Amino acid sequence: MGRRPKLGQHFLRDRAVLARIAKAAVESGDTALEIGPGQGALTKHLVRRANRVIALEVDPALAAALRRAYGATPNLRIVRGDVLQADLAGLVAPVRRSGAVLVGNLPYYITSPILRAAFAAGDAFRRATFLMQREVAERAVACGGKRFGLLSCLCQLHSEPRLLFRVPSRAFSPPPAVESALVRFELRSGCPPTGLLAFLRACLASPRKTLRNNLAGRYPAGLVAMHASAGKRAQQIGLDGLVRMWESLERAERSGAPAVGACRQ
Ligand code: SAM
């Protein structure tokens, strides 16, 4: 069966790594939705640990081969489909959120859209555990510094992410050009306020600019400039600092009062 590199098909071969991923991702009563089972290397470990596994694979040839090899496994359902089109919550219904998890050695070319889909499904899943490019993993968990950006904010608003361990390229066949890392996201339900997301986007629009410059035009003149963090960059105050700044600016704007010193870092 031909490999399709465009679909991010780097298959994990290291059994110790596969066992560690399965252990970190699922508990015994869980229903696990696996994204991109490929040839079933991780699936094999998941079906041993989880109550039920639903494996969602876009490549029809791989999905058919999986059915031939594992079709008789009683707690495994193989679904042919695109993770970005699928109704993730619908696939695990009627399982309760406390018993539903997402897991996958992700196709790296769509890591960000998959993360967004996982966050959008936070009311249906309690956890997502994903193997991804190491650099993206470091951005997901960054609290400040050069890796901190919009992806860090999204990941930390929608979940509590934790980088668990790194995986070298030699654990895969064929080896990807980049190192990988496993991140576990303990998902939050509900959505952050839309206004906050727009504010964060503006704060991070030009990461080298100060917040005063990035926010110019969004609030009345002087309001941002009087704020304790106005002269700093977003990556210097991190998500908590940005959320506090947004709350204080919104409060000040609503009440007409200045936001002076409301957010000393
Ligand atoms: N889980 C296997 C492993 O660890 O060996 C394969 C992982 S491989 C990095 C990524 C898998 O995701 C491939 O099987 C690929 O065909 C599949 N894939 C790529 N795009 C997808 C999509 N949009 N929806 C679902 N699966 C996808």
Short mmCIF file of N, CA and C and ligand atoms in Angstrom, two decimals, residues 4 6-13 18 34-43 56-59 62 81-84 104-110 114 131 172, ligand 1:
data_model
loop_
_atom_site.label_atom_id
_atom_site.label_comp_id
_atom_site.label_asym_id
_atom_site.label_seq_id
_atom_site.Cartn_x
_atom_site.Cartn_y
_atom_site.Cartn_z
N ARG A 4 1.11 8.14 1.58
CA ARG A 4 0.74 9.43 1.02
C ARG A 4 1.33 10.55 1.88
N LYS A 6 1.63 13.61 1.59
CA LYS A 6 0.85 14.84 1.75
C LYS A 6 -0.12 14.74 2.92
N LEU A 7 -0.45 13.53 3.33
CA LEU A 7 -1.37 13.36 4.46
C LEU A 7 -0.61 13.21 5.79
N GLY A 8 0.67 13.58 5.77
CA GLY A 8 1.45 13.54 7.01
C GLY A 8 1.67 12.14 7.53
N GLN A 9 1.85 11.19 6.62
CA GLN A 9 1.93 9.79 7.05
C GLN A 9 3.33 9.38 7.49
N HIS A 10 3.62 9.68 8.77
CA HIS A 10 4.85 9.21 9.42
C HIS A 10 4.39 8.27 10.53
N PHE A 11 4.67 7.00 10.35
CA PHE A 11 4.10 6.00 11.26
C PHE A 11 5.04 5.73 12.43
N LEU A 12 4.46 5.67 13.63
CA LEU A 12 5.27 5.42 14.83
C LEU A 12 5.64 3.95 14.90
N ARG A 13 6.90 3.67 15.14
CA ARG A 13 7.36 2.28 15.19
C ARG A 13 7.82 1.87 16.58
N LEU A 18 4.82 4.23 21.92
CA LEU A 18 3.38 4.01 21.68
C LEU A 18 2.66 3.68 23.01
N GLU A 34 -9.67 8.40 18.19
CA GLU A 34 -8.31 8.53 17.68
C GLU A 34 -8.32 9.21 16.31
N ILE A 35 -7.53 10.26 16.18
CA ILE A 35 -7.44 10.98 14.91
C ILE A 35 -6.24 10.42 14.12
N GLY A 36 -6.49 9.94 12.92
CA GLY A 36 -5.41 9.44 12.07
C GLY A 36 -4.77 8.16 12.57
N PRO A 37 -5.50 7.05 12.63
CA PRO A 37 -4.91 5.80 13.12
C PRO A 37 -3.85 5.20 12.20
N GLY A 38 -3.85 5.60 10.93
CA GLY A 38 -2.83 5.10 9.99
C GLY A 38 -2.89 3.59 9.86
N GLN A 39 -1.77 2.93 10.21
CA GLN A 39 -1.73 1.46 10.11
C GLN A 39 -2.11 0.79 11.43
N GLY A 40 -2.54 1.60 12.40
CA GLY A 40 -3.08 1.03 13.64
C GLY A 40 -2.06 0.82 14.75
N ALA A 41 -0.86 1.42 14.61
CA ALA A 41 0.19 1.18 15.61
C ALA A 41 -0.25 1.65 17.01
N LEU A 42 -0.82 2.86 17.09
CA LEU A 42 -1.27 3.37 18.38
C LEU A 42 -2.62 2.76 18.76
N THR A 43 -3.45 2.52 17.75
CA THR A 43 -4.79 1.95 17.97
C THR A 43 -4.69 0.65 18.78
N LEU A 56 -10.61 7.45 13.39
CA LEU A 56 -11.07 8.27 12.27
C LEU A 56 -9.91 8.51 11.29
N GLU A 57 -9.98 7.90 10.13
CA GLU A 57 -8.87 7.94 9.16
C GLU A 57 -9.38 8.46 7.81
N VAL A 58 -8.65 9.43 7.23
CA VAL A 58 -9.11 10.04 5.97
C VAL A 58 -8.72 9.21 4.74
N ASP A 59 -7.62 8.48 4.85
CA ASP A 59 -7.10 7.75 3.68
C ASP A 59 -7.92 6.46 3.48
N LEU A 62 -5.97 3.16 3.81
CA LEU A 62 -5.58 2.81 5.18
C LEU A 62 -6.80 2.37 5.99
N GLY A 81 -13.04 9.16 7.31
CA GLY A 81 -13.51 10.54 7.26
C GLY A 81 -12.40 11.52 7.56
N ASP A 82 -12.71 12.78 7.29
CA ASP A 82 -11.76 13.88 7.49
C ASP A 82 -12.05 14.53 8.84
N VAL A 83 -11.04 14.58 9.69
CA VAL A 83 -11.23 15.13 11.04
C VAL A 83 -11.75 16.57 10.98
N LEU A 84 -11.40 17.30 9.94
CA LEU A 84 -11.82 18.71 9.88
C LEU A 84 -13.25 18.88 9.40
N GLY A 104 -4.19 11.31 19.35
CA GLY A 104 -3.68 11.09 18.01
C GLY A 104 -2.22 11.47 17.85
N ASN A 105 -1.56 10.72 16.99
CA ASN A 105 -0.26 11.13 16.44
C ASN A 105 -0.66 11.93 15.20
N LEU A 106 -0.69 13.24 15.34
CA LEU A 106 -1.38 14.08 14.36
C LEU A 106 -0.67 14.16 13.02
N PRO A 107 -1.46 14.36 11.94
CA PRO A 107 -0.85 14.78 10.68
C PRO A 107 -0.43 16.25 10.87
N TYR A 108 0.89 16.51 10.89
CA TYR A 108 1.40 17.82 11.33
C TYR A 108 0.93 18.98 10.46
N TYR A 109 0.58 18.69 9.20
CA TYR A 109 0.23 19.80 8.30
C TYR A 109 -1.10 20.47 8.70
N ILE A 110 -1.88 19.81 9.57
CA ILE A 110 -3.15 20.41 10.02
C ILE A 110 -3.25 20.44 11.55
N ILE A 114 -6.75 21.16 13.76
CA ILE A 114 -7.22 20.06 14.62
C ILE A 114 -7.37 20.56 16.06
N LEU A 131 0.33 14.01 19.75
CA LEU A 131 1.74 14.07 19.38
C LEU A 131 1.83 15.07 18.24
N PHE A 172 9.91 7.10 14.25
CA PHE A 172 8.93 7.03 13.17
C PHE A 172 9.52 6.39 11.91
N1 SAM B 1 -1.46 6.87 14.23
C1 SAM B 1 -0.54 6.37 13.22
C2 SAM B 1 0.81 6.14 13.86
O1 SAM B 1 1.06 6.66 14.95
O2 SAM B 1 1.62 5.43 13.28
C3 SAM B 1 -0.42 7.33 12.03
C4 SAM B 1 -0.04 8.74 12.33
S1 SAM B 1 0.33 9.70 10.89
C5 SAM B 1 1.44 10.90 11.61
C6 SAM B 1 -1.12 10.71 10.63
C7 SAM B 1 -2.34 9.95 10.13
O3 SAM B 1 -3.40 10.91 9.96
C8 SAM B 1 -2.18 9.28 8.78
O4 SAM B 1 -2.69 7.98 8.86
C9 SAM B 1 -3.01 10.13 7.81
O5 SAM B 1 -3.53 9.41 6.71
C10 SAM B 1 -4.09 10.63 8.75
N2 SAM B 1 -4.73 11.88 8.31
C11 SAM B 1 -4.20 12.89 7.57
N3 SAM B 1 -5.10 13.86 7.37
C12 SAM B 1 -6.23 13.49 8.01
C13 SAM B 1 -7.53 14.06 8.14
N4 SAM B 1 -7.81 15.26 7.59
N5 SAM B 1 -8.48 13.39 8.84
C14 SAM B 1 -8.18 12.19 9.41
N6 SAM B 1 -6.98 11.57 9.30
C15 SAM B 1 -6.01 12.22 8.62
#
